[in-house]
Amino acid sequence: MLAINTIRKTFNPDTPNQVRALQGVNLTLHEGTFVVVIGTNGSGKSTLLNALAGTFIVDEGSIVLDGTDITRWPEHRRASLVGRVFQNPFSGTAPRMTIAENLVLAARRGQARGLGWALKANVRQQLRDRVSQLRLGLEDRLDNSIGSLSGGQRQALTLLMASWLRPTLLLLDEHTAALDPRMADHVINLSEEIVSRDKLTTLMVTHSMQQASNLGDRLIMMHRGAVLHDFSGAEKQRLRPADLLARFESVRRAELLDESAAQMLRCAYV
Amino acid sequence: MTLLIGALTVGLILSLLALGVFISFRIFEFSDITADGSITLGAAVAAVLLVHGVHPVIATAAAFFAGTVAGTLTGIIHTRFGINKLLSGILVMTALYSTNLHVMGRSNVPLLDRRTLATQAEHAGAWLFGSTADLRVWGWDVAMRDATMLVLALTTAATVGLLIYVFFRTNLGTAMQAAGDNPQMIRALGVNVENMIVLGLAVSNGLVALSGALLAQYQGFADVQMGIGMIVWGLASIIIGEALVGVRQLGLIITGAVMGSVLFRLLVAIALRGGLNPNDLKLVTAVFVFVALVLPGLVTRLTSRRRRQAEAQ
Ligand SMILES: Nc1ncnc2c1ncn2[C@@H]1O[C@H](COP(=O)(O)OP(=O)(O)OP(=O)(O)O)[C@@H](O)[C@H]1O
Ligand SMILES: [Mg+2]
C-alpha cells in the first residue's frame, strides 16, 4: 500500500522563479491499484512521480510505502521498491552498453553489486525468454548496443527493466508520449499486460484521453499541484474521453473566471 | 636496439597511466587532471620508501594506495561539495605539488644503488639464465637489465589490463560503466552514482600512481616535475588506441590504450632522434591531442557538407 500524506514541494523558494509545484497532495493506493494521472501542463504530475521516486525530498508531508516511511530515502535507496519508466526513451537505458548488460543491471535493482560475474552464461536463456515477451524480435540482438535501437524499442526494454524484479510501486510518466502511434499502442499494451500479470501498484501519467479512459482502475486529475478529481470503481469505468475533456474545459473556464475576476479587482482597486 | 627497448618499456609503463585516464575520461567523461599530481605522488612515495630500504613490491603497492587516496579526494570534492569536475582535479593536483615536495623532502630523489623492482627483475633474470651477461635476441645484444625491465613492464601492463577488463564484466564494474553512461538510469536501478564516481577516480589515480612508481624505478629517480602534462599523454594514448582498434568492444579499447601508449612513445623516440627539441615535446603532444579531438568532427562536417552540395546540384 502507498500512502501519500499532504506532501508539498516548492521549487526555487523565495525567488522570483518560485513554483509551488505540489500543494498538499493526499492519496492512498491499495496494493495492486492501477492509477491513471491526468492534468494540464504544469499541474504537477511529473513532480508527484519524482517525489515518489526520490528525485528530490519533499518539503512537507510523508510518503509511506508498504508500511515503510520512505520520505527521507534518497533516490537510489528507493529503487529497491520503485520501478520507473521515463518520458524520454533515452533516459531509461545505458546506450553504450548492450541489451543483455542493461537487463542484467536491472535484474539487480536495489541489490548490492559485488565482484560477481555480471552476465553469467546461465542467465542468457532467461534474458531471451523475457525479451521475447516484448514481441519485438530483440531476443536475437542481446549483444547489440542499446544506442543502436529505436526509441520505441528502448522504451519497451525500459518497461521490462523496471518490472524485471517485481516493484512495489511502478511509475510511468508519459512513457509513450514520444513514440509513434503504433509503437505507443504496443508499449501501452505491454504495460497493461505486465501490470495486470504481476498485480503491480502503478501510477501512470498520460495526456491521451483514450488511454486514460481505457486503462486502470482509478483516475486522478491534478490541478495546480493538488488532486482535483478522483474517480474509482464503476465511476471510473464509465468515464469516456468526452467526459474527461469536459472536465478539462471546466478547469479552463474556472481559470478564465479567476483571471477576469483578478482583472476586475485590479481595475477597481489599483 | 637499446633505444627501441627503452621506448617500449616506457610506453608499457605509461600504459598504466593511459588505463587510469581511460577510466576517468572515457567511463566518466571526467578530464581528471589529478593525474598530473598522482603520477608524481606514486613516484615520490615509492622512491622515498625504497631509499628507506622498504621492499620494492611493498613500496610500489604503497604508491598505488597513495594514488587511490588522491583520486578519492578529487571524487569527494566533486560529488559531495559540488565543485565542478575540472576544478576538483586542479585543486587536488595543486595540493599534491606541495605534498609531493614534503614526501620527497626535496625536488629530486635519486635511486642509485637502491634495491628496486628493476634490480629485482635483473636478479631474477640473472638467476634464470645463470649469468648476468648480455642476452642475444635474434642476433642483437640486449642488456639483462633492459630485457628484464621490459618483461616486467609487459607483464604488469597485461595483468592490469586484464584485471580492468574482468572488473568491467562484474556487477560492480557494469554498474560503474552505467553510472558514466547514464546516471539517471542507474540511479533509478539503485546505484549511488556519487560513490561510483569516487571509486572510479580512486582506481584511476591508483593506476596513474602505479605508473609513476614504476617509471621512477626504471629511470632511477623521482622528480617533482615529472607529472606535468601527463594527463595529455594519457589522452593521446587513448585516442591513438581508439584509432587503431575502434571503440566498440571494451577488451579492444583496453588493448588499444596499451598499444596507443607504446606507439606514441615510439613516435616520440623517433621524433627526438630525428632532431625534435625535447623542450617542444609537450607542445607537440598538446597540438596532437587537439587535432585528434577535433579532426573526427571536422571530417564528418566536411563530408556531410560535400554530400549536401552534391545533392543540391
Ligand atoms: N526541477 C524544477 N525546478 C523548477 N521548477 C520545476 C522543476 N520541476 C518542475 N518545475 C515546475 O513545477 C511545475 C509542475 O511541473 P510538472 O513537470 O510536475 O508538470 P506536469 O504536470 O508534469 O506537466 P506536463 O504535462 O507538461 O508534463 C511547473 O510549473 C514546472 O515548471
Ligand atoms: Mg510531466
Coordinates of N, CA and C in Angstrom, one line a residue, chain A residues 3-108:
Chain A
A3 N 0.8 5.3 0.8 CA 0.1 6.5 1.5 C 0.9 7.7 1.3
I4 N 0.3 8.7 0.6 CA 0.9 10.0 0.3 C 0.2 11.0 1.2
N5 N 0.9 11.5 2.2 CA 0.2 12.4 3.2 C 0.6 13.8 3.1
T6 N -0.3 14.6 2.5 CA -0.2 16.1 2.3 C 1.3 16.5 2.0
I7 N 1.8 16.0 0.9 CA 3.1 16.4 0.5 C 3.1 17.7 -0.2
R8 N 4.2 18.5 0.1 CA 4.3 19.8 -0.6 C 5.7 19.9 -1.1
K9 N 5.9 20.6 -2.3 CA 7.2 20.9 -2.8 C 7.2 22.3 -3.5
T10 N 8.1 23.1 -3.1 CA 8.2 24.4 -3.8 C 9.6 24.5 -4.4
F11 N 9.7 24.8 -5.7 CA 11.0 24.9 -6.4 C 11.4 26.4 -6.2
N12 N 12.7 26.6 -6.1 CA 13.3 28.0 -6.0 C 12.5 28.8 -5.0
P13 N 12.4 28.4 -3.8 CA 11.6 29.2 -2.8 C 12.2 30.6 -2.6
D14 N 11.3 31.5 -2.4 CA 11.8 32.9 -2.1 C 12.6 33.5 -3.2
T15 N 12.3 33.2 -4.4 CA 13.0 33.9 -5.5 C 11.9 34.2 -6.5
P16 N 12.1 35.0 -7.5 CA 11.1 35.4 -8.5 C 10.6 34.1 -9.2
N17 N 11.5 33.1 -9.3 CA 11.1 31.9 -10.0 C 10.4 30.9 -9.2
Q18 N 9.9 31.3 -8.0 CA 9.3 30.3 -7.1 C 8.1 29.6 -7.8
V19 N 8.1 28.3 -7.7 CA 6.9 27.5 -8.2 C 6.5 26.6 -7.1
R20 N 5.2 26.7 -6.7 CA 4.7 25.8 -5.7 C 4.1 24.6 -6.5
A21 N 4.9 23.6 -6.8 CA 4.6 22.5 -7.7 C 3.7 21.5 -7.0
L22 N 3.8 21.2 -5.8 CA 2.9 20.3 -5.1 C 2.4 21.1 -3.8
Q23 N 1.1 21.2 -3.8 CA 0.5 22.0 -2.7 C -0.4 21.1 -1.8
G24 N 0.2 20.1 -1.2 CA -0.6 19.3 -0.3 C -1.4 18.2 -1.0
V25 N -0.6 17.2 -1.6 CA -1.2 16.1 -2.3 C -1.5 15.0 -1.3
N26 N -2.7 14.5 -1.3 CA -3.1 13.4 -0.4 C -3.6 12.3 -1.3
L27 N -3.1 11.0 -1.1 CA -3.5 9.9 -1.9 C -3.2 8.6 -1.2
T28 N -4.1 7.7 -1.2 CA -3.9 6.4 -0.7 C -4.2 5.4 -1.7
L29 N -3.2 4.5 -2.0 CA -3.4 3.5 -3.0 C -3.3 2.1 -2.4
H30 N -4.4 1.3 -2.6 CA -4.3 -0.1 -2.2 C -3.4 -0.9 -3.1
E31 N -2.9 -2.0 -2.5 CA -1.9 -2.8 -3.3 C -2.6 -3.2 -4.6
G32 N -1.9 -3.2 -5.7 CA -2.4 -3.6 -7.0 C -3.2 -2.7 -7.7
T33 N -3.4 -1.4 -7.2 CA -4.2 -0.5 -7.9 C -3.4 0.1 -9.1
F34 N -4.1 0.3 -10.2 CA -3.5 0.9 -11.4 C -4.2 2.3 -11.5
V35 N -3.4 3.3 -11.2 CA -4.0 4.7 -11.2 C -3.5 5.4 -12.4
V36 N -4.4 6.0 -13.2 CA -4.0 6.9 -14.3 C -4.1 8.3 -13.8
V37 N -3.0 9.1 -14.1 CA -2.9 10.5 -13.7 C -3.0 11.4 -14.9
I38 N -4.0 12.3 -14.8 CA -4.1 13.3 -15.9 C -4.1 14.7 -15.3
G39 N -4.0 15.7 -16.2 CA -3.9 17.1 -15.7 C -3.3 18.0 -16.7
T40 N -3.5 19.3 -16.6 CA -3.0 20.2 -17.6 C -1.5 20.3 -17.4
N41 N -0.8 20.9 -18.4 CA 0.6 21.1 -18.4 C 1.0 21.9 -17.1
G42 N 2.0 21.4 -16.4 CA 2.5 22.2 -15.3 C 1.6 22.0 -14.0
S43 N 0.7 21.0 -14.1 CA -0.2 20.8 -12.9 C 0.5 20.0 -11.8
G44 N 1.7 19.4 -12.1 CA 2.5 18.8 -11.0 C 2.5 17.3 -11.1
K45 N 2.1 16.7 -12.3 CA 2.1 15.2 -12.4 C 3.5 14.6 -12.3
S46 N 4.4 15.2 -13.1 CA 5.7 14.7 -13.1 C 6.4 14.9 -11.7
T47 N 6.1 16.1 -11.2 CA 6.7 16.4 -9.9 C 6.2 15.4 -8.8
L48 N 4.9 15.0 -8.9 CA 4.4 14.0 -8.0 C 5.2 12.7 -8.1
L49 N 5.4 12.2 -9.4 CA 6.1 11.0 -9.6 C 7.5 11.1 -9.1
N50 N 8.1 12.2 -9.4 CA 9.5 12.4 -9.0 C 9.6 12.4 -7.4
A51 N 8.6 13.0 -6.8 CA 8.6 13.0 -5.3 C 8.6 11.5 -4.8
L52 N 7.8 10.7 -5.5 CA 7.7 9.3 -5.1 C 9.0 8.5 -5.3
A53 N 9.6 8.9 -6.5 CA 10.9 8.2 -6.9 C 12.1 8.7 -6.1
G54 N 11.9 9.9 -5.4 CA 13.0 10.4 -4.6 C 14.0 11.3 -5.4
T55 N 13.6 11.8 -6.6 CA 14.4 12.7 -7.3 C 14.8 13.9 -6.4
F56 N 13.8 14.3 -5.6 CA 14.1 15.3 -4.6 C 13.3 14.9 -3.3
I57 N 13.7 15.5 -2.2 CA 13.0 15.2 -0.9 C 11.9 16.3 -0.8
V58 N 10.7 15.8 -0.4 CA 9.6 16.8 -0.3 C 9.8 17.7 0.9
D59 N 9.2 19.0 0.8 CA 9.4 19.9 1.9 C 8.6 19.6 3.1
E60 N 7.4 19.0 2.9 CA 6.5 18.7 4.0 C 5.7 17.4 3.6
G61 N 5.1 16.8 4.6 CA 4.3 15.6 4.4 C 5.2 14.4 4.4
S62 N 4.5 13.2 4.3 CA 5.2 12.0 4.3 C 4.7 11.0 3.3
I63 N 5.6 10.1 2.9 CA 5.3 9.0 1.9 C 5.6 7.7 2.6
V64 N 4.6 6.9 2.7 CA 4.7 5.5 3.3 C 4.4 4.5 2.3
L65 N 5.4 3.6 2.0 CA 5.2 2.6 1.0 C 5.4 1.2 1.7
D66 N 4.3 0.4 1.6 CA 4.4 -0.9 2.3 C 4.8 -0.9 3.7
G67 N 4.2 0.1 4.4 CA 4.5 0.2 5.9 C 5.8 0.9 6.2
T68 N 6.6 1.2 5.2 CA 7.9 1.8 5.5 C 7.9 3.3 5.1
D69 N 8.3 4.2 6.0 CA 8.3 5.6 5.8 C 9.6 5.9 4.9
I70 N 9.3 6.2 3.6 CA 10.5 6.4 2.7 C 10.7 7.9 2.4
T71 N 10.0 8.8 3.2 CA 10.0 10.2 2.9 C 11.5 10.7 2.7
R72 N 12.4 10.3 3.6 CA 13.7 10.8 3.6 C 14.7 10.0 2.8
W73 N 14.3 8.9 2.2 CA 15.2 8.0 1.5 C 15.7 8.7 0.2
P74 N 17.0 8.6 -0.1 CA 17.5 9.1 -1.3 C 17.0 8.2 -2.5
E75 N 17.1 8.7 -3.7 CA 16.6 8.0 -4.9 C 17.1 6.6 -5.0
H76 N 18.4 6.5 -4.9 CA 19.0 5.1 -5.2 C 18.5 4.1 -4.2
R77 N 18.2 4.6 -3.0 CA 17.7 3.6 -2.0 C 16.2 3.2 -2.3
R78 N 15.4 4.2 -2.7 CA 14.0 3.9 -3.0 C 13.9 2.9 -4.2
A79 N 15.0 2.8 -5.0 CA 15.0 2.0 -6.2 C 14.7 0.5 -5.8
S80 N 15.0 0.1 -4.6 CA 14.7 -1.3 -4.2 C 13.2 -1.5 -4.2
L81 N 12.4 -0.5 -4.1 CA 10.9 -0.6 -4.1 C 10.3 -0.1 -5.4
V82 N 10.9 0.8 -6.0 CA 10.2 1.6 -7.1 C 10.9 1.2 -8.5
G83 N 10.0 0.9 -9.4 CA 10.5 0.7 -10.8 C 9.9 1.9 -11.6
R84 N 10.7 2.4 -12.6 CA 10.4 3.6 -13.3 C 10.6 3.6 -14.7
V85 N 9.7 4.2 -15.5 CA 9.9 4.4 -16.9 C 9.7 5.9 -17.2
F86 N 10.7 6.6 -17.8 CA 10.7 8.0 -18.0 C 10.0 8.4 -19.3
Q87 N 9.7 9.6 -19.4 CA 9.1 10.1 -20.7 C 10.0 10.0 -21.9
N88 N 11.3 10.4 -21.6 CA 12.3 10.4 -22.7 C 12.8 8.9 -22.9
P89 N 12.6 8.4 -24.1 CA 13.0 7.0 -24.3 C 14.5 6.8 -24.1
F90 N 15.3 7.9 -24.1 CA 16.7 7.7 -23.9 C 17.2 7.7 -22.5
S91 N 16.2 8.0 -21.6 CA 16.6 8.2 -20.2 C 16.8 6.8 -19.4
G92 N 16.1 5.8 -19.9 CA 16.0 4.6 -19.1 C 17.0 3.5 -19.4
T93 N 17.9 3.7 -20.4 CA 18.8 2.7 -20.7 C 20.2 3.3 -20.9
A94 N 21.3 2.5 -20.8 CA 22.6 2.9 -21.0 C 23.0 2.6 -22.4
P95 N 23.2 3.7 -23.2 CA 23.3 3.5 -24.7 C 24.6 2.7 -25.1
R96 N 25.7 2.9 -24.4 CA 26.9 2.3 -24.8 C 27.0 0.9 -24.4
M97 N 26.1 0.4 -23.6 CA 26.1 -1.0 -23.2 C 25.1 -1.8 -24.0
T98 N 25.3 -3.1 -23.9 CA 24.5 -4.0 -24.7 C 23.1 -4.2 -24.1
I99 N 22.2 -4.8 -24.8 CA 20.8 -5.1 -24.3 C 21.0 -6.0 -23.1
A100 N 21.8 -7.0 -23.2 CA 22.0 -8.0 -22.2 C 22.5 -7.3 -20.9
E101 N 23.5 -6.5 -21.1 CA 24.1 -5.8 -19.9 C 23.1 -4.9 -19.2
N102 N 22.3 -4.2 -20.0 CA 21.3 -3.4 -19.4 C 20.3 -4.2 -18.6
L103 N 19.9 -5.3 -19.2 CA 18.9 -6.1 -18.5 C 19.5 -6.7 -17.2
V104 N 20.7 -7.1 -17.2 CA 21.4 -7.7 -16.0 C 21.5 -6.6 -14.9
L105 N 21.8 -5.4 -15.4 CA 21.8 -4.3 -14.4 C 20.4 -4.2 -13.7
A106 N 19.4 -4.3 -14.5 CA 18.0 -4.1 -13.9 C 17.7 -5.3 -13.1
A107 N 18.2 -6.5 -13.4 CA 17.9 -7.7 -12.6 C 18.5 -7.6 -11.2
R108 N 19.3 -6.6 -10.9 CA 19.9 -6.4 -9.6 C 19.4 -5.1 -9.0

